[in-house]
Amino acid sequence: MTDAIAIHGTCDPRFAAVRDAFAANFTDAPEGLNEQAARFSVLIQGQPVVDLWAGHADTARTHPFTDATLTPVFSTGKAVMALLIAMAVEAGRLSYDQTVASVWPAFAAEGKQDVTVAQLMSHQSGLPGFSEAVDPALWFDAPAVVAKLAAQAPMWTPGAASGYHPITVGYLANELFHRVTGRTMGQALREDFPDLDLWIGLPEAEHHRVAQMRKPTAAPSLGPIDPIKQAAFLDRGSAPGGRGSSEWRRMEIPSANLHGTALGLARIMGVVADGGRLGDRAVLSDATLEQLTRERIHGPDKVLPYTISWAAGLMRNDGLNVFGPGRSFGHYGWGGSMAMADPSRRLSAAYVMTRQSPHLIGDPRALRLLEALYAAL
C-alpha cells in the first residue's frame, strides 16, 4: 500500500501502521477524500517519531509538496492563539478571571462588562459574527472590526452557553493581546518562536511556499439554521473575502489564517503535551497550563452541531473523541487540518492537507491517522 504514492520523511519502525494509514488517505480515503498533498507529524517527549509528507503543492501537480511547504490551516490556528494568550497570563499581563473590559473599556458596551478573558477564549461572549450583514471587505480593516464588535450587543447572555466564534474570536483575542503586551500575535509568534515555521500574517517573501487548496465538494452540516448560525457562518460578510489572495495571507487573523507546517504545529502543541516546555525552554508553568486546559463550559454549542467541552481556546477531547482515546486537547480547522496534545503520553501531533473536506471536527483522514498512532503506542 505504501508503494502506491511516493511518501517522504521519517517514521520510527514501530509506527509503520501510521505510514500505511497515511498512504491509505491517498488511495482509499473515506468519502473519496483522496489527498492532493498532506503532512502528518508526531512528537513524543519533544522528539519527532513520525514526520511524513506526500503529494503536490499545486493543483496542476507540477510542484512537489516538501518539508518547506506552508499550508493554510484556518481554525487550527486557534490552538496557537490560545497558547499565546496563555503566555500573556504566564507573564502576568492577563488573568483568565479578569474582565475583558478591564483592559479594553469599550468592550463593556451593551451588557458585556462582565465577560472574562476565559469566557472570551471559550466562545461564551455572544459575538460569533456581526448582528447585521457587513461588506466582507470590512475584515481587512482590523480596527473597524474590533470597534464594531466592542459596540455590539451579545447574541445570548454571555457565560450561559458557548457558541463557536469562527473568525471574530481571533480579532478580539489579538486586540486583547496587543493591549496588554504591546505586540500583535503575529509579531509575538515570530519573535518568541523563531525556529517554528508558523506564521500569523505571512510576509510576501514567503508566499511562494504556500500550497494551493482544494475547497470541499459539499458544505458542512450546521444543523437547523437560526440567526446565530447565520451570523457566524452564512451571512455575506460572515468571513473575509479573498481567501488565498496576497492580502489575505498578509493579514493577521489568528483565528483563521495561520500558515505553517505540520511539524511546526506539533512542536508548539508540545508545550501542552510536555508539561509547559518546548525542548529545554520553560514556556508555561503548571499553574498556567492547568488554567489553559481546564474545562470552562461543557454543553451543546450554539453554532457548531456538537456538544463541546471548551478549555480557554482549546477543544477538550471529552465527549468529542476526535483527538485519540486520551485526555487530549486541540483544534480542527476548516477542511480537515488538526493539531492536538496528549499530556498523559507526552505526545503532540498535527495533520495538514490541501484537499478540504466538509467535516467541521473529526476529519476521517485525521482520525484514521490517530487511530493507527494510538494502536502502535
CSV table of C-alpha atoms in Angstrom, one decimal, residues 10-366:
chain,number,residue,atom,x,y,z
A,10,THR,CA,10.8,9.8,8.5
A,11,CYS,CA,8.8,7.2,10.5
A,12,ASP,CA,10.0,5.2,13.5
A,13,PRO,CA,9.6,1.5,12.6
A,14,ARG,CA,7.2,0.9,15.4
A,15,PHE,CA,4.8,3.3,13.7
A,16,ALA,CA,4.8,1.6,10.3
A,17,ALA,CA,1.0,1.3,10.6
A,18,VAL,CA,0.8,5.1,10.7
A,19,ARG,CA,2.7,5.2,7.4
A,20,ASP,CA,0.3,2.7,5.9
A,21,ALA,CA,-2.7,4.8,7.1
A,22,PHE,CA,-1.0,7.9,5.7
A,23,ALA,CA,-0.7,6.2,2.3
A,24,ALA,CA,-4.3,5.0,2.5
A,25,ASN,CA,-5.5,8.5,2.7
A,26,PHE,CA,-4.2,8.9,-0.8
A,27,THR,CA,-5.6,5.7,-2.2
A,28,ASP,CA,-8.8,4.8,-0.4
A,29,ALA,CA,-9.8,7.8,1.7
A,30,PRO,CA,-13.3,7.9,3.2
A,31,GLU,CA,-15.9,9.6,1.1
A,32,GLY,CA,-13.5,10.0,-1.8
A,33,LEU,CA,-11.3,12.5,0.0
A,34,ASN,CA,-8.1,11.3,-1.7
A,35,GLU,CA,-5.3,13.7,-0.9
A,36,GLN,CA,-3.7,16.2,-3.2
A,37,ALA,CA,-1.0,16.7,-0.6
A,38,ALA,CA,-0.7,16.2,3.2
A,39,ARG,CA,1.7,16.0,6.1
A,40,PHE,CA,1.4,14.3,9.4
A,41,SER,CA,3.9,14.9,12.3
A,42,VAL,CA,4.1,13.3,15.7
A,43,LEU,CA,6.3,14.1,18.6
A,44,ILE,CA,6.7,12.1,21.8
A,45,GLN,CA,8.6,13.8,24.7
A,46,GLY,CA,9.5,16.5,22.2
A,47,GLN,CA,11.2,14.2,19.7
A,48,PRO,CA,9.8,13.5,16.2
A,49,VAL,CA,8.7,9.9,15.7
A,50,VAL,CA,6.6,10.4,12.6
A,51,ASP,CA,7.0,13.2,10.0
A,52,LEU,CA,5.6,12.2,6.7
A,53,TRP,CA,4.5,14.2,3.6
A,54,ALA,CA,3.4,13.4,0.1
A,55,GLY,CA,1.7,14.8,-2.9
A,56,HIS,CA,1.9,18.1,-4.9
A,57,ALA,CA,1.7,21.7,-3.6
A,58,ASP,CA,-0.2,22.9,-6.6
A,59,THR,CA,-3.4,21.7,-8.2
A,60,ALA,CA,-1.6,21.2,-11.6
A,61,ARG,CA,0.6,18.7,-9.8
A,62,THR,CA,3.8,20.3,-11.1
A,63,HIS,CA,5.5,21.2,-7.8
A,64,PRO,CA,6.1,18.6,-5.1
A,65,PHE,CA,4.9,19.2,-1.6
A,66,THR,CA,8.1,19.3,0.6
A,67,ASP,CA,9.0,19.8,4.2
A,68,ALA,CA,9.3,23.5,3.4
A,69,THR,CA,5.7,23.8,2.0
A,70,LEU,CA,3.4,26.0,4.1
A,71,THR,CA,-0.3,25.1,4.3
A,72,PRO,CA,-3.2,27.4,5.4
A,73,VAL,CA,-4.7,25.7,8.4
A,74,PHE,CA,-7.6,28.0,9.1
A,75,SER,CA,-9.1,27.4,12.6
A,76,THR,CA,-6.4,25.0,13.7
A,77,GLY,CA,-4.5,28.3,14.3
A,78,LYS,CA,-6.8,28.9,17.2
A,79,ALA,CA,-4.7,26.4,19.2
A,80,VAL,CA,-1.7,28.7,18.7
A,81,MET,CA,-3.8,31.7,19.6
A,82,ALA,CA,-4.8,30.0,22.8
A,83,LEU,CA,-1.1,29.3,23.7
A,84,LEU,CA,-0.2,33.0,23.0
A,85,ILE,CA,-2.9,34.2,25.4
A,86,ALA,CA,-1.7,31.6,28.0
A,87,MET,CA,1.8,33.1,27.6
A,88,ALA,CA,0.4,36.6,28.4
A,89,VAL,CA,-1.2,35.0,31.5
A,90,GLU,CA,2.1,33.4,32.4
A,91,ALA,CA,3.9,36.8,32.1
A,92,GLY,CA,1.4,38.4,34.5
A,93,ARG,CA,-0.1,40.6,31.8
A,94,LEU,CA,-3.5,38.9,31.9
A,95,SER,CA,-5.6,36.8,34.2
A,96,TYR,CA,-8.2,34.4,32.8
A,97,ASP,CA,-10.6,35.6,35.5
A,98,GLN,CA,-10.3,39.3,34.8
A,99,THR,CA,-12.9,41.0,32.6
A,100,VAL,CA,-12.1,42.0,29.0
A,101,ALA,CA,-13.4,45.4,29.8
A,102,SER,CA,-10.7,45.9,32.4
A,103,VAL,CA,-8.2,46.1,29.6
A,104,TRP,CA,-10.5,47.3,26.9
A,105,PRO,CA,-13.2,49.6,28.4
A,106,ALA,CA,-15.2,50.0,25.1
A,107,PHE,CA,-15.9,46.3,25.2
A,108,ALA,CA,-18.2,46.8,28.2
A,109,ALA,CA,-21.0,48.2,25.9
A,110,GLU,CA,-24.4,46.5,25.6
A,111,GLY,CA,-24.0,44.3,28.7
A,112,LYS,CA,-20.6,42.8,28.1
A,113,GLN,CA,-18.9,44.4,31.1
A,114,ASP,CA,-18.7,41.1,33.0
A,115,VAL,CA,-17.3,38.9,30.2
A,116,THR,CA,-14.0,37.4,31.4
A,117,VAL,CA,-10.9,36.5,29.4
A,118,ALA,CA,-11.7,32.8,29.9
A,119,GLN,CA,-15.2,33.3,28.6
A,120,LEU,CA,-14.0,35.2,25.6
A,121,MET,CA,-11.5,32.4,24.8
A,122,SER,CA,-14.1,29.7,25.3
A,123,HIS,CA,-16.6,31.2,22.9
A,124,GLN,CA,-19.0,32.4,25.5
A,125,SER,CA,-19.1,36.2,24.8
A,126,GLY,CA,-22.0,36.1,22.4
A,127,LEU,CA,-20.1,37.6,19.4
A,128,PRO,CA,-19.8,34.8,16.9
A,129,GLY,CA,-20.4,37.2,14.0
A,130,PHE,CA,-21.9,40.6,13.2
A,131,SER,CA,-25.6,41.1,14.2
A,132,GLU,CA,-26.2,42.6,10.8
A,133,ALA,CA,-24.6,41.6,7.5
A,134,VAL,CA,-21.5,43.6,6.5
A,135,ASP,CA,-19.3,44.0,3.5
A,136,PRO,CA,-16.7,41.2,3.5
A,137,ALA,CA,-14.0,43.9,2.9
A,138,LEU,CA,-14.6,45.2,6.5
A,139,TRP,CA,-12.5,42.2,7.8
A,140,PHE,CA,-9.4,43.8,6.2
A,141,ASP,CA,-9.7,46.8,8.5
A,142,ALA,CA,-9.0,45.3,11.9
A,143,PRO,CA,-9.6,48.5,13.9
A,144,ALA,CA,-13.0,48.8,12.4
A,145,VAL,CA,-13.8,45.2,13.1
A,146,VAL,CA,-12.9,45.3,16.8
A,147,ALA,CA,-14.7,48.6,17.2
A,148,LYS,CA,-17.8,47.2,15.7
A,149,LEU,CA,-17.7,44.1,17.8
A,150,ALA,CA,-17.0,46.0,21.0
A,151,ALA,CA,-20.1,48.1,20.4
A,152,GLN,CA,-22.3,45.2,19.6
A,153,ALA,CA,-24.8,43.5,21.9
A,154,PRO,CA,-24.2,39.9,22.6
A,155,MET,CA,-26.4,37.4,20.8
A,156,TRP,CA,-27.1,35.5,24.0
A,157,THR,CA,-26.3,36.1,27.7
A,158,PRO,CA,-22.5,35.8,28.0
A,159,GLY,CA,-21.5,32.8,30.1
A,160,ALA,CA,-24.8,31.0,29.6
A,161,ALA,CA,-23.5,28.9,26.7
A,162,SER,CA,-20.8,28.5,24.1
A,163,GLY,CA,-21.3,29.5,20.5
A,164,TYR,CA,-18.3,29.0,18.3
A,165,HIS,CA,-16.8,32.3,17.0
A,166,PRO,CA,-15.2,31.2,13.7
A,167,ILE,CA,-13.5,34.5,12.8
A,168,THR,CA,-14.4,37.1,15.4
A,169,VAL,CA,-12.5,35.5,18.3
A,170,GLY,CA,-9.2,36.0,16.5
A,171,TYR,CA,-9.7,39.7,16.2
A,172,LEU,CA,-11.0,40.0,19.8
A,173,ALA,CA,-8.1,37.9,21.2
A,174,ASN,CA,-5.5,39.8,19.1
A,175,GLU,CA,-6.8,43.2,20.3
A,176,LEU,CA,-6.7,42.0,23.9
A,177,PHE,CA,-3.2,40.6,23.5
A,178,HIS,CA,-1.9,43.7,21.8
A,179,ARG,CA,-3.3,45.9,24.6
A,180,VAL,CA,-1.5,44.1,27.3
A,181,THR,CA,1.7,43.1,25.6
A,182,GLY,CA,2.3,45.9,23.0
A,183,ARG,CA,2.7,43.3,20.3
A,184,THR,CA,0.3,41.6,17.9
A,185,MET,CA,0.0,37.8,18.0
A,186,GLY,CA,1.8,37.6,14.7
A,187,GLN,CA,4.8,39.5,16.0
A,188,ALA,CA,4.9,37.5,19.2
A,189,LEU,CA,4.8,34.2,17.3
A,190,ARG,CA,7.8,35.1,15.1
A,191,GLU,CA,9.8,36.7,18.0
A,192,ASP,CA,9.1,34.1,20.6
A,193,PHE,CA,9.2,31.0,18.4
A,194,PRO,CA,11.6,31.9,15.6
A,195,ASP,CA,12.5,28.3,14.9
A,196,LEU,CA,9.0,27.2,14.2
A,197,ASP,CA,7.7,27.6,10.7
A,198,LEU,CA,4.4,29.1,11.8
A,199,TRP,CA,3.0,32.5,10.7
A,200,ILE,CA,0.1,34.7,11.6
A,201,GLY,CA,0.3,37.2,8.9
A,202,LEU,CA,2.6,35.8,6.1
A,203,PRO,CA,5.2,38.2,4.6
A,204,GLU,CA,5.1,38.5,0.8
A,205,ALA,CA,8.5,36.9,0.6
A,206,GLU,CA,7.1,33.6,2.0
A,207,HIS,CA,4.0,33.4,-0.3
A,208,HIS,CA,5.8,31.2,-2.9
A,209,ARG,CA,5.9,28.4,-0.3
A,210,VAL,CA,2.1,28.2,0.2
A,211,ALA,CA,0.3,25.2,-1.1
A,212,GLN,CA,-2.9,25.6,-3.2
A,213,MET,CA,-6.0,24.3,-1.5
A,214,ARG,CA,-9.0,22.5,-3.0
A,215,LYS,CA,-12.3,23.5,-1.5
A,216,PRO,CA,-14.7,21.0,-0.1
A,217,THR,CA,-17.2,19.5,-2.6
A,218,ALA,CA,-20.1,20.0,-0.2
A,219,ALA,CA,-21.0,22.5,2.5
A,220,PRO,CA,-20.6,21.5,6.2
A,221,SER,CA,-23.7,20.4,8.1
A,222,LEU,CA,-24.6,23.0,10.8
A,223,GLY,CA,-27.9,21.5,11.8
A,224,PRO,CA,-31.0,23.7,11.9
A,225,ILE,CA,-30.1,27.3,10.9
A,226,ASP,CA,-31.0,30.2,13.3
A,227,PRO,CA,-29.8,33.9,13.4
A,228,ILE,CA,-26.8,32.9,15.5
A,229,LYS,CA,-25.5,30.4,13.0
A,230,GLN,CA,-26.5,32.7,10.1
A,231,ALA,CA,-24.3,35.4,11.6
A,232,ALA,CA,-21.4,33.1,12.3
A,233,PHE,CA,-21.2,31.3,9.0
A,234,LEU,CA,-23.8,32.2,6.4
A,235,ASP,CA,-24.2,35.9,6.0
A,236,ARG,CA,-22.4,37.5,3.1
A,237,GLY,CA,-19.9,39.2,5.5
A,238,SER,CA,-19.5,36.3,7.9
A,239,ALA,CA,-15.9,35.8,6.7
A,240,PRO,CA,-13.4,37.8,4.8
A,241,GLY,CA,-13.3,37.6,1.0
A,242,GLY,CA,-10.2,36.8,-1.0
A,243,ARG,CA,-9.0,33.7,0.9
A,244,GLY,CA,-5.8,32.7,-0.8
A,245,SER,CA,-5.0,36.2,-2.0
A,246,SER,CA,-1.8,38.0,-1.1
A,247,GLU,CA,-3.9,40.5,1.0
A,248,TRP,CA,-5.5,37.6,3.0
A,249,ARG,CA,-2.1,36.0,3.6
A,250,ARG,CA,-0.6,39.2,4.9
A,251,MET,CA,-3.4,40.0,7.3
A,252,GLU,CA,-3.2,38.9,10.9
A,253,ILE,CA,-6.3,36.8,11.7
A,254,PRO,CA,-5.2,34.4,14.4
A,255,SER,CA,-8.5,32.5,14.3
A,256,ALA,CA,-8.4,31.8,10.6
A,257,ASN,CA,-5.2,32.4,8.5
A,258,LEU,CA,-2.3,30.8,10.2
A,259,HIS,CA,0.1,29.3,7.6
A,260,GLY,CA,2.6,26.7,8.7
A,261,THR,CA,3.9,23.2,8.7
A,262,ALA,CA,2.5,20.1,10.5
A,263,LEU,CA,5.9,19.8,12.3
A,264,GLY,CA,5.7,23.4,13.5
A,265,LEU,CA,2.2,22.8,14.8
A,266,ALA,CA,3.2,19.6,16.5
A,267,ARG,CA,6.2,21.3,18.1
A,268,ILE,CA,4.2,24.2,19.5
A,269,MET,CA,1.5,21.8,20.8
A,270,GLY,CA,4.3,20.0,22.6
A,271,VAL,CA,4.1,22.9,25.1
A,272,VAL,CA,0.8,21.4,26.2
A,273,ALA,CA,1.9,17.8,25.9
A,274,ASP,CA,5.2,18.1,27.7
A,275,GLY,CA,4.4,20.0,30.9
A,276,GLY,CA,4.7,23.5,29.5
A,277,ARG,CA,8.1,23.0,28.0
A,278,LEU,CA,9.4,23.4,24.4
A,279,GLY,CA,12.7,21.5,24.4
A,280,ASP,CA,14.8,23.0,27.2
A,281,ARG,CA,12.7,26.1,27.4
A,282,ALA,CA,10.0,26.6,30.1
A,283,VAL,CA,7.1,28.3,28.3
A,284,LEU,CA,4.2,27.8,30.8
A,285,SER,CA,4.1,26.9,34.4
A,286,ASP,CA,2.0,24.0,35.7
A,287,ALA,CA,-0.5,26.5,37.1
A,288,THR,CA,-0.9,28.4,33.8
A,289,LEU,CA,-1.1,25.1,31.9
A,290,GLU,CA,-3.9,23.9,34.2
A,291,GLN,CA,-5.8,27.2,33.6
A,292,LEU,CA,-5.4,26.9,29.9
A,293,THR,CA,-6.7,23.3,29.7
A,294,ARG,CA,-9.3,23.1,32.3
A,295,GLU,CA,-13.0,23.0,31.3
A,296,ARG,CA,-14.6,26.4,31.1
A,297,ILE,CA,-18.0,25.2,29.7
A,298,HIS,CA,-19.5,22.0,28.5
A,299,GLY,CA,-22.7,21.6,26.6
A,300,PRO,CA,-24.5,22.0,23.2
A,301,ASP,CA,-22.7,24.7,21.2
A,302,LYS,CA,-24.9,27.3,19.7
A,303,VAL,CA,-23.0,27.4,16.4
A,304,LEU,CA,-21.4,24.0,15.9
A,305,PRO,CA,-23.7,21.0,15.9
A,306,TYR,CA,-21.8,19.3,18.7
A,307,THR,CA,-21.7,19.1,22.5
A,308,ILE,CA,-18.3,20.5,23.3
A,309,SER,CA,-16.1,20.8,26.4
A,310,TRP,CA,-14.2,24.1,25.9
A,311,ALA,CA,-11.0,25.0,27.6
A,312,ALA,CA,-9.6,28.5,27.3
A,313,GLY,CA,-9.3,28.4,23.5
A,314,LEU,CA,-8.7,24.6,23.1
A,315,MET,CA,-11.3,21.9,22.4
A,316,ARG,CA,-11.1,19.2,25.1
A,317,ASN,CA,-11.4,15.6,23.9
A,318,ASP,CA,-14.1,14.9,26.5
A,319,GLY,CA,-17.2,13.6,24.6
A,320,LEU,CA,-15.8,14.5,21.2
A,321,ASN,CA,-13.3,11.7,20.9
A,322,VAL,CA,-11.6,13.3,18.0
A,323,PHE,CA,-8.1,13.6,19.4
A,324,GLY,CA,-7.4,9.9,20.2
A,325,PRO,CA,-8.6,8.0,23.2
A,326,GLY,CA,-6.9,10.1,25.9
A,327,ARG,CA,-7.4,13.2,27.9
A,328,SER,CA,-6.3,15.4,25.0
A,329,PHE,CA,-6.7,18.9,23.8
A,330,GLY,CA,-6.5,20.5,20.3
A,331,HIS,CA,-8.3,22.2,17.5
A,332,TYR,CA,-9.5,21.4,14.0
A,333,GLY,CA,-9.5,23.7,11.0
A,334,TRP,CA,-11.8,24.3,8.0
A,335,GLY,CA,-11.2,21.4,5.6
A,336,GLY,CA,-9.7,18.9,8.0
A,337,SER,CA,-6.4,20.2,9.5
A,338,MET,CA,-5.8,19.3,13.1
A,339,ALA,CA,-3.3,19.9,16.0
A,340,MET,CA,-3.5,18.1,19.3
A,341,ALA,CA,-1.7,17.3,22.5
A,342,ASP,CA,-2.0,14.4,24.9
A,343,PRO,CA,-0.1,15.2,28.2
A,344,SER,CA,-0.6,11.7,29.6
A,345,ARG,CA,1.6,10.3,26.8
A,346,ARG,CA,3.7,13.5,26.3
A,347,LEU,CA,2.5,13.3,22.7
A,348,SER,CA,1.7,16.0,20.2
A,349,ALA,CA,0.6,15.7,16.6
A,350,ALA,CA,-0.6,17.7,13.7
A,351,TYR,CA,-2.1,17.0,10.3
A,352,VAL,CA,-2.3,19.4,7.3
A,353,MET,CA,-3.7,18.7,3.9
A,354,THR,CA,-4.6,20.6,0.7
A,355,ARG,CA,-7.8,18.7,-0.3
A,356,GLN,CA,-10.5,20.0,2.1
A,357,SER,CA,-13.5,18.1,3.4
A,358,PRO,CA,-16.8,19.3,4.8
A,359,HIS,CA,-16.2,17.9,8.2
A,360,LEU,CA,-16.1,20.6,10.9
A,361,ILE,CA,-14.5,18.5,13.5
A,362,GLY,CA,-13.0,15.0,13.2
A,363,ASP,CA,-12.0,14.7,9.6
A,364,PRO,CA,-11.9,11.0,8.8
A,365,ARG,CA,-8.4,11.2,7.4
A,366,ALA,CA,-7.0,12.7,10.6
